[in-house]
């Protein structure tokens, strides 16, 4: 059975975006070694999943991008979870508008590489609240936002699997639910 991996950038104080949803703060510490780690995480995925907000931002960017992340973002199938989005025209995308837990269970039963969840913040919290995430890959950036969109809304015990420090001060923590 495939596992669901949630990959997300987070501030030291646990926010995944500013109050307005901006994530511009992640780029200051996104050095070559951190980028390589993220690219490897993307290449390990067999399916990308995301919420509507993340999809709209990514679909506007990745199809014409020449960045290192472009190939895995464009070539790996994508499932967009939304009850309001009617069309997903980014190549390899489809909309899932049913029950989140049911659809994730179906995806996990399919053969192939792991399922990689991207966010946004609300989608990530929904996955966590429903205990659907098998592994968290949190890229913690050396910035304190003070307020914003929180990563977690509910208490949860996690077990640390791995930690990698990068030259720009970001640290990747890999956790699994305890």
Short mmCIF file of C-alpha atoms in Angstrom, two decimals:
data_model
loop_
_atom_site.label_atom_id
_atom_site.label_comp_id
_atom_site.label_asym_id
_atom_site.label_seq_id
_atom_site.Cartn_x
_atom_site.Cartn_y
_atom_site.Cartn_z
CA UNK A 1 0.00 0.00 0.00
CA UNK A 2 1.24 3.47 -0.87
CA UNK A 3 1.83 6.00 1.87
CA UNK A 4 0.68 9.60 1.97
CA UNK A 5 3.56 12.03 2.49
CA UNK A 6 2.82 15.65 3.36
CA UNK A 7 5.62 17.96 2.20
CA UNK A 8 5.29 21.54 3.32
CA UNK A 9 7.42 24.54 4.21
CA UNK A 10 6.86 25.93 7.69
CA UNK A 11 8.21 28.82 9.75
CA UNK A 12 9.98 28.20 13.07
CA UNK A 13 6.76 29.21 14.84
CA UNK A 14 4.64 26.73 12.89
CA UNK A 15 3.02 28.77 10.14
CA UNK A 16 2.83 27.72 6.48
CA UNK A 17 1.89 31.18 5.22
CA UNK A 18 1.44 34.75 6.35
CA UNK A 19 -1.98 36.08 7.34
CA UNK A 20 -2.54 36.93 3.66
CA UNK A 21 -1.31 33.49 2.52
CA UNK A 22 2.04 34.67 1.17
CA UNK A 23 4.92 32.18 1.11
CA UNK A 24 7.59 34.53 -0.23
CA UNK A 25 9.56 34.09 3.01
CA UNK A 26 10.60 30.54 2.04
CA UNK A 27 12.89 31.63 -0.78
CA UNK A 28 15.55 33.34 1.36
CA UNK A 29 16.72 30.00 2.79
CA UNK A 30 16.03 27.80 -0.24
CA UNK A 31 19.65 27.02 -1.12
CA UNK A 32 20.94 24.45 -3.62
CA UNK A 33 21.11 21.67 -1.02
CA UNK A 34 17.56 22.33 0.20
CA UNK A 35 16.38 22.50 -3.42
CA UNK A 36 18.01 19.12 -4.13
CA UNK A 37 16.20 17.60 -1.12
CA UNK A 38 12.87 19.00 -2.33
CA UNK A 39 13.49 17.80 -5.90
CA UNK A 40 14.25 14.28 -4.63
CA UNK A 41 11.04 14.31 -2.58
CA UNK A 42 9.09 15.29 -5.71
CA UNK A 43 10.72 12.57 -7.83
CA UNK A 44 9.77 9.92 -5.25
CA UNK A 45 6.06 10.64 -5.77
CA UNK A 46 3.71 8.66 -7.97
CA UNK A 47 0.81 11.06 -7.44
CA UNK A 48 0.61 14.68 -6.31
CA UNK A 49 -2.42 15.78 -4.30
CA UNK A 50 -3.41 19.29 -3.34
CA UNK A 51 -6.30 21.55 -2.49
CA UNK A 52 -7.88 24.08 -4.82
CA UNK A 53 -5.82 27.06 -3.67
CA UNK A 54 -2.49 25.27 -4.13
CA UNK A 55 -3.65 23.90 -7.48
CA UNK A 56 -4.56 27.32 -8.86
CA UNK A 57 -1.15 28.72 -7.94
CA UNK A 58 0.80 25.74 -9.23
CA UNK A 59 -1.21 25.32 -12.45
CA UNK A 60 -0.46 28.93 -13.32
CA UNK A 61 3.27 28.47 -12.74
CA UNK A 62 4.63 24.98 -13.49
CA UNK A 63 3.48 24.26 -17.07
CA UNK A 64 5.81 26.93 -18.50
CA UNK A 65 8.54 26.79 -15.86
CA UNK A 66 12.11 25.66 -16.57
CA UNK A 67 12.97 25.30 -12.85
CA UNK A 68 14.38 22.06 -11.44
CA UNK A 69 10.96 21.17 -9.98
CA UNK A 70 9.09 21.62 -13.28
CA UNK A 71 9.51 18.11 -14.72
CA UNK A 72 8.26 16.19 -11.67
CA UNK A 73 5.47 18.71 -11.11
CA UNK A 74 4.29 18.49 -14.72
CA UNK A 75 4.85 14.80 -15.46
CA UNK A 76 3.43 13.16 -12.33
CA UNK A 77 -0.37 12.74 -12.13
CA UNK A 78 -2.19 15.22 -9.89
CA UNK A 79 -5.42 14.95 -7.91
CA UNK A 80 -7.06 18.22 -6.86
CA UNK A 81 -9.45 18.08 -3.91
CA UNK A 82 -12.18 20.66 -4.36
CA UNK A 83 -15.95 20.92 -4.22
CA UNK A 84 -15.99 24.21 -6.13
CA UNK A 85 -13.39 23.80 -8.90
CA UNK A 86 -15.03 22.61 -12.12
CA UNK A 87 -12.04 22.26 -14.46
CA UNK A 88 -8.48 21.08 -13.96
CA UNK A 89 -6.69 21.78 -17.23
CA UNK A 90 -3.09 21.33 -16.01
CA UNK A 91 -1.91 18.20 -17.84
CA UNK A 92 -2.33 15.04 -15.79
CA UNK A 93 -4.76 16.64 -13.31
CA UNK A 94 -8.17 15.48 -12.20
CA UNK A 95 -10.64 16.78 -9.63
CA UNK A 96 -11.78 14.74 -6.64
CA UNK A 97 -14.93 16.28 -5.17
CA UNK A 98 -16.07 13.47 -2.90
CA UNK A 99 -15.17 12.48 0.63
CA UNK A 100 -11.49 13.20 1.36
CA UNK A 101 -10.85 10.09 3.49
CA UNK A 102 -12.56 7.79 0.98
CA UNK A 103 -10.60 9.15 -1.97
CA UNK A 104 -7.28 8.97 -0.08
CA UNK A 105 -8.02 5.35 0.87
CA UNK A 106 -8.61 4.59 -2.83
CA UNK A 107 -5.37 6.29 -3.84
CA UNK A 108 -3.40 4.40 -1.20
CA UNK A 109 -4.69 1.08 -2.55
CA UNK A 110 -3.48 1.79 -6.09
CA UNK A 111 -0.09 0.43 -7.14
CA UNK A 112 2.83 2.78 -7.56
CA UNK A 113 5.02 5.23 -5.74
CA UNK A 114 3.95 7.31 -2.75
CA UNK A 115 1.31 10.04 -2.74
CA UNK A 116 2.74 13.50 -2.11
CA UNK A 117 0.49 16.17 -0.60
CA UNK A 118 1.41 19.81 -1.21
CA UNK A 119 -1.18 21.89 0.63
CA UNK A 120 -2.42 24.63 0.98
CA UNK A 121 -2.75 25.20 4.68
CA UNK A 122 -6.40 24.21 5.01
CA UNK A 123 -5.92 21.07 2.95
CA UNK A 124 -2.87 20.05 5.01
CA UNK A 125 -4.81 20.59 8.25
CA UNK A 126 -7.70 18.49 6.91
CA UNK A 127 -5.37 15.62 6.04
CA UNK A 128 -3.78 15.81 9.51
CA UNK A 129 -7.07 16.14 11.39
CA UNK A 130 -8.39 13.01 9.64
CA UNK A 131 -5.11 11.17 10.42
CA UNK A 132 -4.54 10.40 6.72
CA UNK A 133 -0.86 11.40 6.64
CA UNK A 134 1.68 8.58 6.98
CA UNK A 135 4.75 10.80 6.89
CA UNK A 136 5.39 14.52 7.38
CA UNK A 137 8.30 16.16 5.56
CA UNK A 138 8.50 19.59 7.09
CA UNK A 139 11.03 22.04 5.71
CA UNK A 140 11.45 24.48 8.60
CA UNK A 141 12.74 27.86 7.46
CA UNK A 142 14.73 30.15 9.79
CA UNK A 143 12.04 32.79 10.05
CA UNK A 144 9.43 33.69 12.66
CA UNK A 145 6.19 35.00 11.16
CA UNK A 146 4.46 35.84 14.45
CA UNK A 147 1.06 35.03 12.97
CA UNK A 148 -0.33 33.44 9.86
CA UNK A 149 -1.79 30.19 8.59
CA UNK A 150 -0.98 27.44 11.12
CA UNK A 151 0.34 24.05 10.05
CA UNK A 152 -1.58 22.11 12.69
CA UNK A 153 -4.94 22.76 14.32
CA UNK A 154 -5.12 19.69 16.56
CA UNK A 155 -2.69 18.04 19.00
CA UNK A 156 -0.71 15.13 17.56
CA UNK A 157 2.20 13.00 18.70
CA UNK A 158 4.89 12.48 16.07
CA UNK A 159 8.02 10.32 15.94
CA UNK A 160 11.16 11.86 14.41
CA UNK A 161 12.60 9.72 11.59
CA UNK A 162 15.28 11.97 10.13
CA UNK A 163 16.65 15.50 10.24
CA UNK A 164 18.75 17.25 7.60
CA UNK A 165 20.22 20.74 8.03
CA UNK A 166 20.84 22.87 4.94
CA UNK A 167 23.38 25.60 4.28
CA UNK A 168 20.81 28.43 4.25
CA UNK A 169 19.56 27.58 7.73
CA UNK A 170 16.49 25.56 6.76
CA UNK A 171 16.09 22.16 8.40
CA UNK A 172 14.12 19.21 7.01
CA UNK A 173 12.37 17.13 9.65
CA UNK A 174 10.77 13.83 8.65
CA UNK A 175 8.15 12.59 11.10
CA UNK A 176 5.65 9.76 11.26
CA UNK A 177 2.59 9.65 13.50
CA UNK A 178 3.47 8.06 16.85
#
